CSV table of C-alpha atoms in Angstrom, one decimal:
chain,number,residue,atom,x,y,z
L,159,UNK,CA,112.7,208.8,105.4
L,160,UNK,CA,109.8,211.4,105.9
L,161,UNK,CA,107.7,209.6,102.8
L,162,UNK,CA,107.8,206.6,105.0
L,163,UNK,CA,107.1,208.3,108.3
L,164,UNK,CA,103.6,210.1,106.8
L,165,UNK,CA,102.9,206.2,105.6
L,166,UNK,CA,103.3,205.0,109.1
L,167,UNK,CA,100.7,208.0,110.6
L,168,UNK,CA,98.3,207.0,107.7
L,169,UNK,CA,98.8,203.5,109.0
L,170,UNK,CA,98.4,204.2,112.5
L,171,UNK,CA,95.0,206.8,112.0
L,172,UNK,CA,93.2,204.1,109.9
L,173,UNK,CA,94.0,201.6,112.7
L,174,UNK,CA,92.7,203.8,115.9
L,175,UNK,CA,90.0,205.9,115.9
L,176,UNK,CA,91.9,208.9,116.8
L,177,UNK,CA,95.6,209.6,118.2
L,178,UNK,CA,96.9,213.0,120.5
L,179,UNK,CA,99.9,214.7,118.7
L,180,UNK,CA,101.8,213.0,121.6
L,181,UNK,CA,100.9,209.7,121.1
L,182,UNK,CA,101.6,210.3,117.4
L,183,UNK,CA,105.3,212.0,118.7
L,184,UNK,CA,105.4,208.6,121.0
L,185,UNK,CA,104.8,206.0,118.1
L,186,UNK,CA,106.8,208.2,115.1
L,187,UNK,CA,109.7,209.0,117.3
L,188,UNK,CA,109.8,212.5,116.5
L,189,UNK,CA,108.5,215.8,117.8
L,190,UNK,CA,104.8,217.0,118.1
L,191,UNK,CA,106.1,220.3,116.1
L,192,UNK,CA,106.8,217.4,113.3
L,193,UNK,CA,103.7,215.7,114.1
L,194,UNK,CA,101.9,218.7,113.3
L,195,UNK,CA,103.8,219.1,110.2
L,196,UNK,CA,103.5,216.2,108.6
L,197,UNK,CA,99.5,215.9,109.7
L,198,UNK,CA,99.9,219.4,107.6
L,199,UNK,CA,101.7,217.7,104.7
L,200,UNK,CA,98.9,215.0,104.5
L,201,UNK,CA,96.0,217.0,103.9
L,202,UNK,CA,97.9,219.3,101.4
L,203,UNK,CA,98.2,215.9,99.7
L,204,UNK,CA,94.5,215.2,99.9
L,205,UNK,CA,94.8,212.7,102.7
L,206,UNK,CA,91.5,213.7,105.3
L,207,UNK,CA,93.5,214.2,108.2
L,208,UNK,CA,91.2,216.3,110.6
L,209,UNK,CA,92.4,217.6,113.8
L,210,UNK,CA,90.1,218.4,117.1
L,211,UNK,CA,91.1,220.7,119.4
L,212,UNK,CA,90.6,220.8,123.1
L,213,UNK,CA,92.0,218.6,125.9
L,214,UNK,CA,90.1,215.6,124.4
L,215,UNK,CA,91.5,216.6,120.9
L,216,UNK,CA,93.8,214.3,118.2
L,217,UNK,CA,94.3,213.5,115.0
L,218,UNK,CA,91.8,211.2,113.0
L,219,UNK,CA,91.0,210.2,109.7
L,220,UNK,CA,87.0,211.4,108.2
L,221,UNK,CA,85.0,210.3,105.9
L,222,UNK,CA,86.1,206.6,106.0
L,223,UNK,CA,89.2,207.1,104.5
L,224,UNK,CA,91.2,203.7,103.5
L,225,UNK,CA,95.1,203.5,102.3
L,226,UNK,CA,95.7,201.3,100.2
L,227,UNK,CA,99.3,200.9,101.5
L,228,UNK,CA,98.7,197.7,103.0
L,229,UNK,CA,100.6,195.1,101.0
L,230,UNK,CA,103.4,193.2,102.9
L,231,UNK,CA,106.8,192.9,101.8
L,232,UNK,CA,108.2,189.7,102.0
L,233,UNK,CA,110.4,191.0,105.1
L,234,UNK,CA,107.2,192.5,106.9
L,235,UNK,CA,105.6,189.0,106.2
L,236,UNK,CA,108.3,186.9,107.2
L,237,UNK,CA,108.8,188.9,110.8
L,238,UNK,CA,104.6,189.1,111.3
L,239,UNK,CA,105.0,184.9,111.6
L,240,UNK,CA,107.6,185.7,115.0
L,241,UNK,CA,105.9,188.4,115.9
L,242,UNK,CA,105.2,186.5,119.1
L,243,UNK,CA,109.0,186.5,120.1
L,244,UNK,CA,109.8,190.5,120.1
L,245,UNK,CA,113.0,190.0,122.0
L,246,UNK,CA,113.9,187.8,119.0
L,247,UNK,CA,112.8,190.2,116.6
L,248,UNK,CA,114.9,192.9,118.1
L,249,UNK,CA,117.5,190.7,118.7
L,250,UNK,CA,118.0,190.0,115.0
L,251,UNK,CA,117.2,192.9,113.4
L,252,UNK,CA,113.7,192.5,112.7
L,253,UNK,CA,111.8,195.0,114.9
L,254,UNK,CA,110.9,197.4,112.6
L,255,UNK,CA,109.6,195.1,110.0
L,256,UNK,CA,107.1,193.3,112.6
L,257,UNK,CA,106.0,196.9,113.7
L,258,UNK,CA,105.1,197.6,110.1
L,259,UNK,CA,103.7,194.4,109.4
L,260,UNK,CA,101.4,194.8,112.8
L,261,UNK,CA,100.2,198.3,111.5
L,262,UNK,CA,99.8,197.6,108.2
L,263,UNK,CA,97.3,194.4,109.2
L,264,UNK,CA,95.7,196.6,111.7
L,265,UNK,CA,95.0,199.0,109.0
L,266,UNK,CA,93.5,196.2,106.8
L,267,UNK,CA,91.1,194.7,109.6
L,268,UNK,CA,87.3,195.2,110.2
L,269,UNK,CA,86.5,197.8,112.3
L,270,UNK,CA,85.0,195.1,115.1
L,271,UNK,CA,88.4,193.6,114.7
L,272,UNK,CA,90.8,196.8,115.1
L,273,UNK,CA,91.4,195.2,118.9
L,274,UNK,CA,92.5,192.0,118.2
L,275,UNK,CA,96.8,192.4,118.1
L,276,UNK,CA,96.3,194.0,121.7
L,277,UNK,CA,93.9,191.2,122.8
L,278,UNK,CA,96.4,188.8,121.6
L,279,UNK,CA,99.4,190.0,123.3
L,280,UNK,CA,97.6,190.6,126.6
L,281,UNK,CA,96.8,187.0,126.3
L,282,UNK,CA,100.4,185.1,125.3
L,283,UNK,CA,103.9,185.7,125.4
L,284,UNK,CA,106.5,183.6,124.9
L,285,UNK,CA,109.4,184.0,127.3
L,286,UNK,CA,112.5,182.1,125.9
L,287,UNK,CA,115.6,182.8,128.0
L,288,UNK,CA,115.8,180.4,131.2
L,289,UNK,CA,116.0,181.7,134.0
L,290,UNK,CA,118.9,183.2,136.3
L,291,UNK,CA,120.9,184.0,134.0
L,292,UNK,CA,120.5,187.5,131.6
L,293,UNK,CA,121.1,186.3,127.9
L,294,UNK,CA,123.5,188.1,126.1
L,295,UNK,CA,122.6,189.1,121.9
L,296,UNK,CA,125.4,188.0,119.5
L,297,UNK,CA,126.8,190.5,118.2
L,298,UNK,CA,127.3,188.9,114.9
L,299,UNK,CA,123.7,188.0,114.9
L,300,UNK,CA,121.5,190.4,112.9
L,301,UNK,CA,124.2,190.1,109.9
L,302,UNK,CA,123.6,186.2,110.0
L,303,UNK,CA,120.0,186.9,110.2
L,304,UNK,CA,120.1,188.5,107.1
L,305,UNK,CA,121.8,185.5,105.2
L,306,UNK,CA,119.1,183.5,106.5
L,307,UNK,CA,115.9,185.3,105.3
L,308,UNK,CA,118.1,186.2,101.7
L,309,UNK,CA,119.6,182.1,101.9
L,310,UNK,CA,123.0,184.2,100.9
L,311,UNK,CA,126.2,182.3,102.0
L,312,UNK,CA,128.6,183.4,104.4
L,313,UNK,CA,132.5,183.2,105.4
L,314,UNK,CA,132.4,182.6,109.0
L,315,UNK,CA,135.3,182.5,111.4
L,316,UNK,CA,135.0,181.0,115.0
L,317,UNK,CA,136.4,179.5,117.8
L,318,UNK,CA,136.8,175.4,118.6
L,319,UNK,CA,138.2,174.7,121.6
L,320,UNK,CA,141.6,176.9,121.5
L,321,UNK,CA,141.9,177.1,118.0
L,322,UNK,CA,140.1,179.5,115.3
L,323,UNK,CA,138.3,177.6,112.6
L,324,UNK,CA,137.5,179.5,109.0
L,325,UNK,CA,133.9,178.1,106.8
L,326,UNK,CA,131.7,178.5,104.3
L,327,UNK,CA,128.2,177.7,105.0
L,328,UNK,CA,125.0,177.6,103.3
L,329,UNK,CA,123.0,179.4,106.3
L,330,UNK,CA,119.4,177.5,106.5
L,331,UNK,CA,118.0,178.4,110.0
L,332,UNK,CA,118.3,180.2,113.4
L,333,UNK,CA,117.5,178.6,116.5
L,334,UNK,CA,117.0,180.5,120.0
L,335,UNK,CA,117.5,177.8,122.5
L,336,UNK,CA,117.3,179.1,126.7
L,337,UNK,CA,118.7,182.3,125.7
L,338,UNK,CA,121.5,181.0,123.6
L,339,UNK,CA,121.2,181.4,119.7
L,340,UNK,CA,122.2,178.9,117.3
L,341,UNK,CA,123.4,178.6,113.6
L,342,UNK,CA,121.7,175.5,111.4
L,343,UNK,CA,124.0,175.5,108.6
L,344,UNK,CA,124.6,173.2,105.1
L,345,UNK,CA,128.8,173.1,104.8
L,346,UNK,CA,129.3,172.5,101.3
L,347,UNK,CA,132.4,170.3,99.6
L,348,UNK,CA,133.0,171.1,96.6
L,349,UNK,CA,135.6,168.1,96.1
L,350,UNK,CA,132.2,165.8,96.4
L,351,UNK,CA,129.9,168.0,95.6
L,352,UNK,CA,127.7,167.0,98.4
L,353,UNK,CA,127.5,168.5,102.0
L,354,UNK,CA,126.4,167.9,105.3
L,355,UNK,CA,124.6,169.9,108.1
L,356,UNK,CA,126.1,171.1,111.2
L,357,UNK,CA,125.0,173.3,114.0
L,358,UNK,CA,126.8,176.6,115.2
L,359,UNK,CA,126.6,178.7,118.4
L,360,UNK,CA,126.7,182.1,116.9
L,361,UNK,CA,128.0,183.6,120.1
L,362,UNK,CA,131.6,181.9,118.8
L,363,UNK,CA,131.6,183.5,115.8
L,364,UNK,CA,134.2,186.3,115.4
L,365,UNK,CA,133.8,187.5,112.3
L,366,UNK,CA,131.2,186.7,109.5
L,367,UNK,CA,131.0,187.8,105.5
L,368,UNK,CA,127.9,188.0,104.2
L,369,UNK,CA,128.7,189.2,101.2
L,370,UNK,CA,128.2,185.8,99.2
L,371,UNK,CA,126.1,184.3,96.7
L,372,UNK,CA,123.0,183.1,96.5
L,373,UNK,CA,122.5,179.1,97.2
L,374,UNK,CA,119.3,176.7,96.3
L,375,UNK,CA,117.7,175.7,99.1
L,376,UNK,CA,117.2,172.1,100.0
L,377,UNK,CA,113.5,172.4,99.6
L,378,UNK,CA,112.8,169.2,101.6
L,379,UNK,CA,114.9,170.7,104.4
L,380,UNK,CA,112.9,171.1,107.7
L,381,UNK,CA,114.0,173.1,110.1
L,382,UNK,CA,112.0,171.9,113.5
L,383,UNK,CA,112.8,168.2,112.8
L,384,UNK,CA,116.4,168.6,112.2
L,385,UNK,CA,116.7,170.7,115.3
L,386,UNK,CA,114.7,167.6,117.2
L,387,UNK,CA,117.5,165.1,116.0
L,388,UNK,CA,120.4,166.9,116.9
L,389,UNK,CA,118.9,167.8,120.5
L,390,UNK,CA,118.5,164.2,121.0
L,391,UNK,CA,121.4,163.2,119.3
L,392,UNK,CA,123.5,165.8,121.4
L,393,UNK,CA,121.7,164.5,124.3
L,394,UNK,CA,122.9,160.7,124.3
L,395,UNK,CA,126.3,161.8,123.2
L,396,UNK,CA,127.4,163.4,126.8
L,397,UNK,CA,125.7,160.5,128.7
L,398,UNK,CA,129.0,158.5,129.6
L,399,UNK,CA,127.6,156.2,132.3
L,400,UNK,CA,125.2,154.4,133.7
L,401,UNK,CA,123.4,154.3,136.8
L,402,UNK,CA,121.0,151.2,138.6
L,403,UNK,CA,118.6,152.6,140.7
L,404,UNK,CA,115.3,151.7,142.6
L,405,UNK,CA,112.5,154.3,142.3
L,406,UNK,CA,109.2,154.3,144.4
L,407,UNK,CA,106.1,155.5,142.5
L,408,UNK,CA,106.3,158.8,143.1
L,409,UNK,CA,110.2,158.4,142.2
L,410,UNK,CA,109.1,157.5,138.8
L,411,UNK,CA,106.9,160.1,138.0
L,412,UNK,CA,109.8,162.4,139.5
L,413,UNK,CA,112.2,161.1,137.2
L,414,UNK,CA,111.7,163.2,134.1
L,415,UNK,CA,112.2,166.5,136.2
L,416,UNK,CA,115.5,165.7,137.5
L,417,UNK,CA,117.6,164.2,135.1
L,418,UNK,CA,117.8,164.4,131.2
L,419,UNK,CA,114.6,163.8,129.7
L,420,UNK,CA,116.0,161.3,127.1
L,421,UNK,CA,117.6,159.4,129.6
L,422,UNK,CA,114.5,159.4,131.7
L,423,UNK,CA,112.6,158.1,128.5
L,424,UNK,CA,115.1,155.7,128.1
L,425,UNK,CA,114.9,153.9,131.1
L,426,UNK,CA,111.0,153.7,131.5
L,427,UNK,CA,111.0,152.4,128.3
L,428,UNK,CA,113.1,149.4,128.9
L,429,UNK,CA,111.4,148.8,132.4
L,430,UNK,CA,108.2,148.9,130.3
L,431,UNK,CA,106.5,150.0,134.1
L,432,UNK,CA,107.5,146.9,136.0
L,433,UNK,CA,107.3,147.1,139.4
L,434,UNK,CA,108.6,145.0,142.4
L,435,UNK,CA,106.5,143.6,145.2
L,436,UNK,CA,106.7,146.5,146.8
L,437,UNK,CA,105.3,148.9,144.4
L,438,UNK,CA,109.0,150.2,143.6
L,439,UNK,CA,110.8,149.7,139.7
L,440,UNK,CA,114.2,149.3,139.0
L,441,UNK,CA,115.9,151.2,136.1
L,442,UNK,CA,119.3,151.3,134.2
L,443,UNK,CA,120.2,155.4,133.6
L,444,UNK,CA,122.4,156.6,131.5
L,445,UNK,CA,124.3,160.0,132.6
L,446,UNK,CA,126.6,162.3,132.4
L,447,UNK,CA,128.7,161.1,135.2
L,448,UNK,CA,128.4,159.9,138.4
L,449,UNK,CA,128.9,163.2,140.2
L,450,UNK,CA,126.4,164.5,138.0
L,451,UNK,CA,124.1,161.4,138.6
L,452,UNK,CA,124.8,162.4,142.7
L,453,UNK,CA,123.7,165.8,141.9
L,454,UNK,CA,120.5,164.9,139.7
L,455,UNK,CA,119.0,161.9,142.2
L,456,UNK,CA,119.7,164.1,145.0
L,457,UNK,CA,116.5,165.9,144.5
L,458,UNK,CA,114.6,162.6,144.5
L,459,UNK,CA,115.6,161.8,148.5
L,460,UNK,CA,114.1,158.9,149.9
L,461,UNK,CA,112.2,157.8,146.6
L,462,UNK,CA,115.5,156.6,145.1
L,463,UNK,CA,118.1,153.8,146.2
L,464,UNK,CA,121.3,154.0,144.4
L,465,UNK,CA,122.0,149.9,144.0
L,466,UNK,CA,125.2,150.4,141.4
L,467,UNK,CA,127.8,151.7,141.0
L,468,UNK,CA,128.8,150.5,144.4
L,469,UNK,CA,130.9,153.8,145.0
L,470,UNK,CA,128.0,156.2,144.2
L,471,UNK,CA,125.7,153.7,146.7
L,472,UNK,CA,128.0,154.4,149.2
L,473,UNK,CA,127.8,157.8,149.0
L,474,UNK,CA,124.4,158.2,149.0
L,475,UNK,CA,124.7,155.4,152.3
L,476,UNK,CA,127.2,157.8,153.8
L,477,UNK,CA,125.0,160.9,153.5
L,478,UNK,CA,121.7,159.1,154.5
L,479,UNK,CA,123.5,158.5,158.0
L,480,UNK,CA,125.1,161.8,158.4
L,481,UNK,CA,121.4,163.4,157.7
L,482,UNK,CA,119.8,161.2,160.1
L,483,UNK,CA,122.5,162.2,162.8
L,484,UNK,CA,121.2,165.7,161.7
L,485,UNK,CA,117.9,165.0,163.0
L,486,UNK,CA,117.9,162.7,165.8
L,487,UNK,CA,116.6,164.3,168.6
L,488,UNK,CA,118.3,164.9,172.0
């Protein structure tokens, strides 16, 4: 524990010009009586660790001292690549593996260059969870995590529908979807000897053993472009019905914002742009339902007309009057 807290301030003196005991404290999470200690214990051990005194005073490295500490670890290298996602890091486990990572490639920078992690993260973020609504972190997560980056299986138990369902997966890739995080998983049978991939929301799992072997990873696997096929293919399987409608220009370029983008994509596909006399197209939409279709074309007011289903036209007939009794005037 101490060996790797006197790396860390090594790390963190070669990557600043110089650091106060209580920035030292701040970064180490310890006291600045330890922070002297240790700053003690390195130059007994022949590291220069100088110390200035005065209210301008710190800690620094002379004589252009360089670790040589800077290797990665596979874990450290793995968590740099998401080092843009930090409430994904911490979420899963990974925190203090980017921090070390981070300091360790500060440490092995040009001196011109010692700025450019800060520069970075003053200049993009990446925000996953959608809005209104606070995500909450799996419980189960870090230990599936783990599989993941050590492609151990697992025993997972979780809930379907009312029922509890026990399985043994081959655990390929996490996804973090709006907040939500998800499971891309191989389910072996070993009466075939073959498999398929499924997706899991980790949030229903209620228990999970780690404690498996190893499994060979289908090399040939990719992660982004299996996760593309099942959004889409989850997409078009909750869109029951179908919708005719008349949209004015600005209607079409509305579209995409309001209802589901495949849908959307769908529909201006098949109308290939065609537009009536009157500059408006008409479009066949697949949805979820008609009250969700009522919902969704709400927002699209008088640039939509509803021509079928006949009962969702008058509906949107019905509500078009009682609005424009709204606003007569006196």
């Amino acid at each position: 524990m101490r060996a790797a807290r006197l790396i860390k301030m090594v790390l963190l003196l070669q990557s600043r010009p110089s650091m106060t005991a209580a920035e030292l404290a701040r970064e180490l999470e310890v006291s600045e009586r330890t922070v002297t200690r240790d700053a003690q214990a390195l130059s007994e051990a022949g590291v220069p660790v100088y110390a200035d005194r005065g209210r301008a005073g710190g800690y620094r490295l002379i004589g252009g001292y360089r670790t040589r500490l800077t290797g990665l670890a596979r874990s450290e290298a793995e968590a740099l690549f998401l080092s843009g996602v930090p409430g994904a890091l911490r979420e899963m486990g990974l925190e203090d593996a980017a921090s070390a990572a981070r300091l360790k490639v500060s440490a092995a920078l040009l001196p011109s260059l010692s700025d450019a992690s800060r520069t970075a993260s003053q200049r993009f973020h990446l925000d996953a969870p959608s809005w209104f609504k606070e995500p909450k972190t799996p419980e189960l997560l870090p230990a599936v995590a783990e599989a993941v980056w050590d492609d151990r299986r697992i025993v997972a138990r979780y809930r379907r529908g009312d029922t509890e369902v026990e399985r043994e997966l081959e655990p390929y890739g996490l996804v973090l979807k709006a907040g939500v995080w998800y499971l891309c998983a191989h389910v072996p049978d070993r009466n075939l000897g073959t498999g398929s991939f499924r997706t899991y929301r980790i949030d229903r799992f209620l228990t999970v053993d780690a404690n498996g072997d190893r499994f060979t990873r289908d090399e040939e696997f990719d992660l982004p472009t299996y996760w593309d096929e099942q959004a889409e293919r989850f997409a078009r399987s909750i869109l029951h019905a179908e919708v005719v409608v008349r949209l004015s220009a600005e209607g079409v370029r509305r579209l995409p914002y309001v209802v589901d983008p495949v849908s959307a994509r769908d529909a201006l596909t098949a109308a290939a742009g065609a537009a009536d006399g009157h500059g408006r197209t008409t479009l066949t939409l697949r949805v979820e339902s008609q009250e969700v279709a009522h919902t969704q074309l709400t927002a699209l007011g008088a640039e939509v007309e509803v021509l079928a289903p006949e009962g969702l036209r008058e509906r949107f007939a019905g509500e078009a009057r009682r609005l424009a009794g709204l606003y007569e005037t006196a």
